[in-house]
Amino acid sequence: MKMSWLSHRMILALSLLLSAGSISLTRHSAHAQTKSPSPIEQKECVPAAKHMSFPVQLRSGKKLEARVLKPVFESLAKSLAQSPLSSLCDSTPRFECWDQKGIPDGRLDFIELSKTRVLMRVACSMGAYNASSYYVAFGIGNTPAATAVAKRGKPKNSPSATQPLRGPALILFPHHPGLLSGPHAYWGLKPLEAIVGSRLFDEKTNSLFVYTKGLGNGTIGHFHHYSFSAKDGLPRLKISASKILDDGKDEFHFDPVKSRFPPMTASWVRFKPKGDLRGCLSGFHEFECSKITL
């Protein structure tokens, strides 16, 4: 009788384990078969009250028509769906909605670096006293090499100025080594960053001013001045400044006209590169320098 009772208990326990396993497997199978829609699939394109309009006028007078920008937007929509930028940025426009007036006005800026290179500022996030952006570059028209070939009487294979496209590619911005170690590593900056606290792009000098406040009163923060080369379209770091001492003094509020640089005081430590500290082009999946030709 004792053996029979133990056997009964063992059989009962085994059946309960198998039953639990069956339920678990069933749930796992159902989850695998019913894939949750991605955030992009869940949302519909909603027209913005104030939306981006076409054509886009560049500084030289050249116009970028919707049909020229279409492949740029389509490429960005696919790339961003697989990019860390999709989770890091909450204000980036949905590029798949471009033809349904779904890109709000002010989320994109187009900057003509040269006859064949266009830079696009894309909004990333917005806060009470800071806003961040990332920059995308793409090529249009004939490259300088193709133009030289054309002048020698050989056939041109490059698209015309009304036909894109090379790219788009993500711009990575360099940071001074002095901000990556020691007390000013407080900011957690990396040697190359895709997202920056963009404040102003001066098209006359191809200069970008970047500033992020650590406190709303501007008494701590970090600042960077970049200059873009028309030749290769890449940013060079000209100077950085950082203040980490929370003493309530020497506040800095960026002003595009009156105050583009932090105060010349000891508390704002300045970092000037000794050589050519240059950024690079990157893909959207991993933020690292790639051999991309635009």
PDB file of N, CA, C and O in Angstrom, residues 125-162:
ATOM      1  N   SER A 125      15.140  66.290 -29.295  1.00  0.00           N
ATOM      2  CA  SER A 125      14.285  66.446 -28.114  1.00  0.00           C
ATOM      3  C   SER A 125      14.252  67.902 -27.695  1.00  0.00           C
ATOM      4  O   SER A 125      15.133  68.687 -28.042  1.00  0.00           O
ATOM      5  N   MET A 126      13.225  68.252 -26.945  1.00  0.00           N
ATOM      6  CA  MET A 126      13.048  69.623 -26.478  1.00  0.00           C
ATOM      7  C   MET A 126      12.742  69.606 -24.989  1.00  0.00           C
ATOM      8  O   MET A 126      11.959  68.786 -24.513  1.00  0.00           O
ATOM      9  N   GLY A 127      13.390  70.519 -24.256  1.00  0.00           N
ATOM     10  CA  GLY A 127      13.160  70.619 -22.821  1.00  0.00           C
ATOM     11  C   GLY A 127      12.895  72.044 -22.408  1.00  0.00           C
ATOM     12  O   GLY A 127      12.699  72.928 -23.246  1.00  0.00           O
ATOM     13  N   ALA A 128      12.919  72.275 -21.101  1.00  0.00           N
ATOM     14  CA  ALA A 128      12.613  73.601 -20.584  1.00  0.00           C
ATOM     15  C   ALA A 128      13.677  74.613 -20.971  1.00  0.00           C
ATOM     16  O   ALA A 128      13.362  75.758 -21.302  1.00  0.00           O
ATOM     17  N   TYR A 129      14.959  74.214 -20.931  1.00  0.00           N
ATOM     18  CA  TYR A 129      16.033  75.157 -21.269  1.00  0.00           C
ATOM     19  C   TYR A 129      17.097  74.561 -22.179  1.00  0.00           C
ATOM     20  O   TYR A 129      18.108  75.190 -22.444  1.00  0.00           O
ATOM     21  N   ASN A 130      16.885  73.349 -22.651  1.00  0.00           N
ATOM     22  CA  ASN A 130      17.796  72.723 -23.613  1.00  0.00           C
ATOM     23  C   ASN A 130      17.000  72.075 -24.733  1.00  0.00           C
ATOM     24  O   ASN A 130      15.879  71.603 -24.514  1.00  0.00           O
ATOM     25  N   ALA A 131      17.585  72.050 -25.904  1.00  0.00           N
ATOM     26  CA  ALA A 131      17.022  71.326 -27.040  1.00  0.00           C
ATOM     27  C   ALA A 131      18.171  70.633 -27.745  1.00  0.00           C
ATOM     28  O   ALA A 131      19.277  71.168 -27.823  1.00  0.00           O
ATOM     29  N   SER A 132      17.920  69.441 -28.229  1.00  0.00           N
ATOM     30  CA  SER A 132      18.982  68.692 -28.908  1.00  0.00           C
ATOM     31  C   SER A 132      18.578  68.378 -30.338  1.00  0.00           C
ATOM     32  O   SER A 132      17.389  68.355 -30.679  1.00  0.00           O
ATOM     33  N   SER A 133      19.586  68.136 -31.161  1.00  0.00           N
ATOM     34  CA  SER A 133      19.378  67.830 -32.578  1.00  0.00           C
ATOM     35  C   SER A 133      20.437  66.845 -33.033  1.00  0.00           C
ATOM     36  O   SER A 133      21.449  66.640 -32.363  1.00  0.00           O
ATOM     37  N   TYR A 134      20.200  66.233 -34.179  1.00  0.00           N
ATOM     38  CA  TYR A 134      21.249  65.509 -34.880  1.00  0.00           C
ATOM     39  C   TYR A 134      21.275  66.010 -36.314  1.00  0.00           C
ATOM     40  O   TYR A 134      20.314  66.639 -36.785  1.00  0.00           O
ATOM     41  N   TYR A 135      22.395  65.765 -36.987  1.00  0.00           N
ATOM     42  CA  TYR A 135      22.592  66.319 -38.325  1.00  0.00           C
ATOM     43  C   TYR A 135      22.789  65.200 -39.338  1.00  0.00           C
ATOM     44  O   TYR A 135      23.495  64.223 -39.083  1.00  0.00           O
ATOM     45  N   VAL A 136      22.137  65.378 -40.476  1.00  0.00           N
ATOM     46  CA  VAL A 136      22.182  64.414 -41.573  1.00  0.00           C
ATOM     47  C   VAL A 136      22.747  65.120 -42.798  1.00  0.00           C
ATOM     48  O   VAL A 136      22.377  66.267 -43.090  1.00  0.00           O
ATOM     49  N   ALA A 137      23.655  64.461 -43.495  1.00  0.00           N
ATOM     50  CA  ALA A 137      24.242  65.030 -44.713  1.00  0.00           C
ATOM     51  C   ALA A 137      23.865  64.182 -45.916  1.00  0.00           C
ATOM     52  O   ALA A 137      23.752  62.961 -45.810  1.00  0.00           O
ATOM     53  N   PHE A 138      23.652  64.843 -47.046  1.00  0.00           N
ATOM     54  CA  PHE A 138      23.447  64.112 -48.297  1.00  0.00           C
ATOM     55  C   PHE A 138      24.011  64.919 -49.449  1.00  0.00           C
ATOM     56  O   PHE A 138      24.194  66.145 -49.352  1.00  0.00           O
ATOM     57  N   GLY A 139      24.329  64.231 -50.535  1.00  0.00           N
ATOM     58  CA  GLY A 139      24.922  64.876 -51.699  1.00  0.00           C
ATOM     59  C   GLY A 139      23.925  65.012 -52.819  1.00  0.00           C
ATOM     60  O   GLY A 139      23.053  64.159 -53.018  1.00  0.00           O
ATOM     61  N   ILE A 140      24.031  66.105 -53.565  1.00  0.00           N
ATOM     62  CA  ILE A 140      23.175  66.326 -54.730  1.00  0.00           C
ATOM     63  C   ILE A 140      24.051  66.774 -55.890  1.00  0.00           C
ATOM     64  O   ILE A 140      25.145  67.306 -55.705  1.00  0.00           O
ATOM     65  N   GLY A 141      23.554  66.574 -57.099  1.00  0.00           N
ATOM     66  CA  GLY A 141      24.267  67.052 -58.277  1.00  0.00           C
ATOM     67  C   GLY A 141      25.560  66.314 -58.515  1.00  0.00           C
ATOM     68  O   GLY A 141      25.797  65.210 -58.018  1.00  0.00           O
ATOM     69  N   ASN A 142      26.426  66.936 -59.299  1.00  0.00           N
ATOM     70  CA  ASN A 142      27.693  66.317 -59.683  1.00  0.00           C
ATOM     71  C   ASN A 142      28.744  66.499 -58.599  1.00  0.00           C
ATOM     72  O   ASN A 142      28.869  67.579 -58.027  1.00  0.00           O
ATOM     73  N   THR A 143      29.503  65.463 -58.340  1.00  0.00           N
ATOM     74  CA  THR A 143      30.641  65.589 -57.442  1.00  0.00           C
ATOM     75  C   THR A 143      31.747  66.347 -58.174  1.00  0.00           C
ATOM     76  O   THR A 143      31.759  66.399 -59.402  1.00  0.00           O
ATOM     77  N   PRO A 144      32.668  66.973 -57.464  1.00  0.00           N
ATOM     78  CA  PRO A 144      33.781  67.679 -58.126  1.00  0.00           C
ATOM     79  C   PRO A 144      34.536  66.784 -59.102  1.00  0.00           C
ATOM     80  O   PRO A 144      34.929  67.221 -60.181  1.00  0.00           O
ATOM     81  N   ALA A 145      34.723  65.509 -58.742  1.00  0.00           N
ATOM     82  CA  ALA A 145      35.446  64.585 -59.628  1.00  0.00           C
ATOM     83  C   ALA A 145      34.674  64.362 -60.914  1.00  0.00           C
ATOM     84  O   ALA A 145      35.233  64.345 -62.012  1.00  0.00           O
ATOM     85  N   ALA A 146      33.346  64.218 -60.784  1.00  0.00           N
ATOM     86  CA  ALA A 146      32.530  63.988 -61.975  1.00  0.00           C
ATOM     87  C   ALA A 146      32.510  65.218 -62.874  1.00  0.00           C
ATOM     88  O   ALA A 146      32.493  65.120 -64.098  1.00  0.00           O
ATOM     89  N   THR A 147      32.527  66.405 -62.241  1.00  0.00           N
ATOM     90  CA  THR A 147      32.542  67.649 -63.022  1.00  0.00           C
ATOM     91  C   THR A 147      33.834  67.763 -63.824  1.00  0.00           C
ATOM     92  O   THR A 147      33.838  68.170 -64.992  1.00  0.00           O
ATOM     93  N   ALA A 148      34.944  67.392 -63.211  1.00  0.00           N
ATOM     94  CA  ALA A 148      36.231  67.449 -63.904  1.00  0.00           C
ATOM     95  C   ALA A 148      36.245  66.502 -65.090  1.00  0.00           C
ATOM     96  O   ALA A 148      36.759  66.834 -66.164  1.00  0.00           O
ATOM     97  N   VAL A 149      35.660  65.331 -64.926  1.00  0.00           N
ATOM     98  CA  VAL A 149      35.581  64.357 -66.012  1.00  0.00           C
ATOM     99  C   VAL A 149      34.723  64.900 -67.142  1.00  0.00           C
ATOM    100  O   VAL A 149      35.050  64.780 -68.322  1.00  0.00           O
ATOM    101  N   ALA A 150      33.615  65.559 -66.772  1.00  0.00           N
ATOM    102  CA  ALA A 150      32.709  66.094 -67.786  1.00  0.00           C
ATOM    103  C   ALA A 150      33.400  67.164 -68.626  1.00  0.00           C
ATOM    104  O   ALA A 150      33.189  67.264 -69.826  1.00  0.00           O
ATOM    105  N   LYS A 151      34.252  67.991 -68.000  1.00  0.00           N
ATOM    106  CA  LYS A 151      34.943  69.047 -68.725  1.00  0.00           C
ATOM    107  C   LYS A 151      35.931  68.483 -69.741  1.00  0.00           C
ATOM    108  O   LYS A 151      36.265  69.136 -70.721  1.00  0.00           O
ATOM    109  N   ARG A 152      36.406  67.276 -69.512  1.00  0.00           N
ATOM    110  CA  ARG A 152      37.335  66.647 -70.456  1.00  0.00           C
ATOM    111  C   ARG A 152      36.605  65.966 -71.607  1.00  0.00           C
ATOM    112  O   ARG A 152      37.209  65.296 -72.420  1.00  0.00           O
ATOM    113  N   GLY A 153      35.283  66.097 -71.634  1.00  0.00           N
ATOM    114  CA  GLY A 153      34.509  65.568 -72.747  1.00  0.00           C
ATOM    115  C   GLY A 153      34.042  64.138 -72.579  1.00  0.00           C
ATOM    116  O   GLY A 153      33.519  63.545 -73.511  1.00  0.00           O
ATOM    117  N   LYS A 154      34.204  63.575 -71.385  1.00  0.00           N
ATOM    118  CA  LYS A 154      33.740  62.210 -71.160  1.00  0.00           C
ATOM    119  C   LYS A 154      32.315  62.237 -70.622  1.00  0.00           C
ATOM    120  O   LYS A 154      31.887  63.215 -70.011  1.00  0.00           O
ATOM    121  N   PRO A 155      31.561  61.177 -70.831  1.00  0.00           N
ATOM    122  CA  PRO A 155      30.161  61.167 -70.396  1.00  0.00           C
ATOM    123  C   PRO A 155      30.033  61.270 -68.887  1.00  0.00           C
ATOM    124  O   PRO A 155      30.873  60.768 -68.148  1.00  0.00           O
ATOM    125  N   LYS A 156      28.978  61.954 -68.442  1.00  0.00           N
ATOM    126  CA  LYS A 156      28.713  62.114 -67.025  1.00  0.00           C
ATOM    127  C   LYS A 156      27.801  60.986 -66.555  1.00  0.00           C
ATOM    128  O   LYS A 156      26.767  60.720 -67.156  1.00  0.00           O
ATOM    129  N   ASN A 157      28.174  60.365 -65.453  1.00  0.00           N
ATOM    130  CA  ASN A 157      27.356  59.316 -64.866  1.00  0.00           C
ATOM    131  C   ASN A 157      26.638  59.780 -63.612  1.00  0.00           C
ATOM    132  O   ASN A 157      25.764  59.101 -63.103  1.00  0.00           O
ATOM    133  N   SER A 158      27.029  60.945 -63.095  1.00  0.00           N
ATOM    134  CA  SER A 158      26.420  61.443 -61.873  1.00  0.00           C
ATOM    135  C   SER A 158      25.073  62.084 -62.180  1.00  0.00           C
ATOM    136  O   SER A 158      24.835  62.580 -63.279  1.00  0.00           O
ATOM    137  N   PRO A 159      24.167  62.103 -61.183  1.00  0.00           N
ATOM    138  CA  PRO A 159      22.868  62.730 -61.391  1.00  0.00           C
ATOM    139  C   PRO A 159      22.993  64.237 -61.517  1.00  0.00           C
ATOM    140  O   PRO A 159      23.964  64.835 -61.052  1.00  0.00           O
ATOM    141  N   SER A 160      22.029  64.863 -62.110  1.00  0.00           N
ATOM    142  CA  SER A 160      22.039  66.318 -62.230  1.00  0.00           C
ATOM    143  C   SER A 160      21.654  66.931 -60.900  1.00  0.00           C
ATOM    144  O   SER A 160      21.294  66.245 -59.957  1.00  0.00           O
ATOM    145  N   ALA A 161      21.692  68.259 -60.844  1.00  0.00           N
ATOM    146  CA  ALA A 161      21.403  68.954 -59.590  1.00  0.00           C
ATOM    147  C   ALA A 161      19.962  68.760 -59.145  1.00  0.00           C
ATOM    148  O   ALA A 161      19.629  68.998 -57.999  1.00  0.00           O
ATOM    149  N   THR A 162      19.085  68.374 -60.052  1.00  0.00           N
ATOM    150  CA  THR A 162      17.692  68.162 -59.686  1.00  0.00           C
ATOM    151  C   THR A 162      17.424  66.712 -59.324  1.00  0.00           C
ATOM    152  O   THR A 162      16.314  66.347 -59.033  1.00  0.00           O
TER     153      THR A 162
END
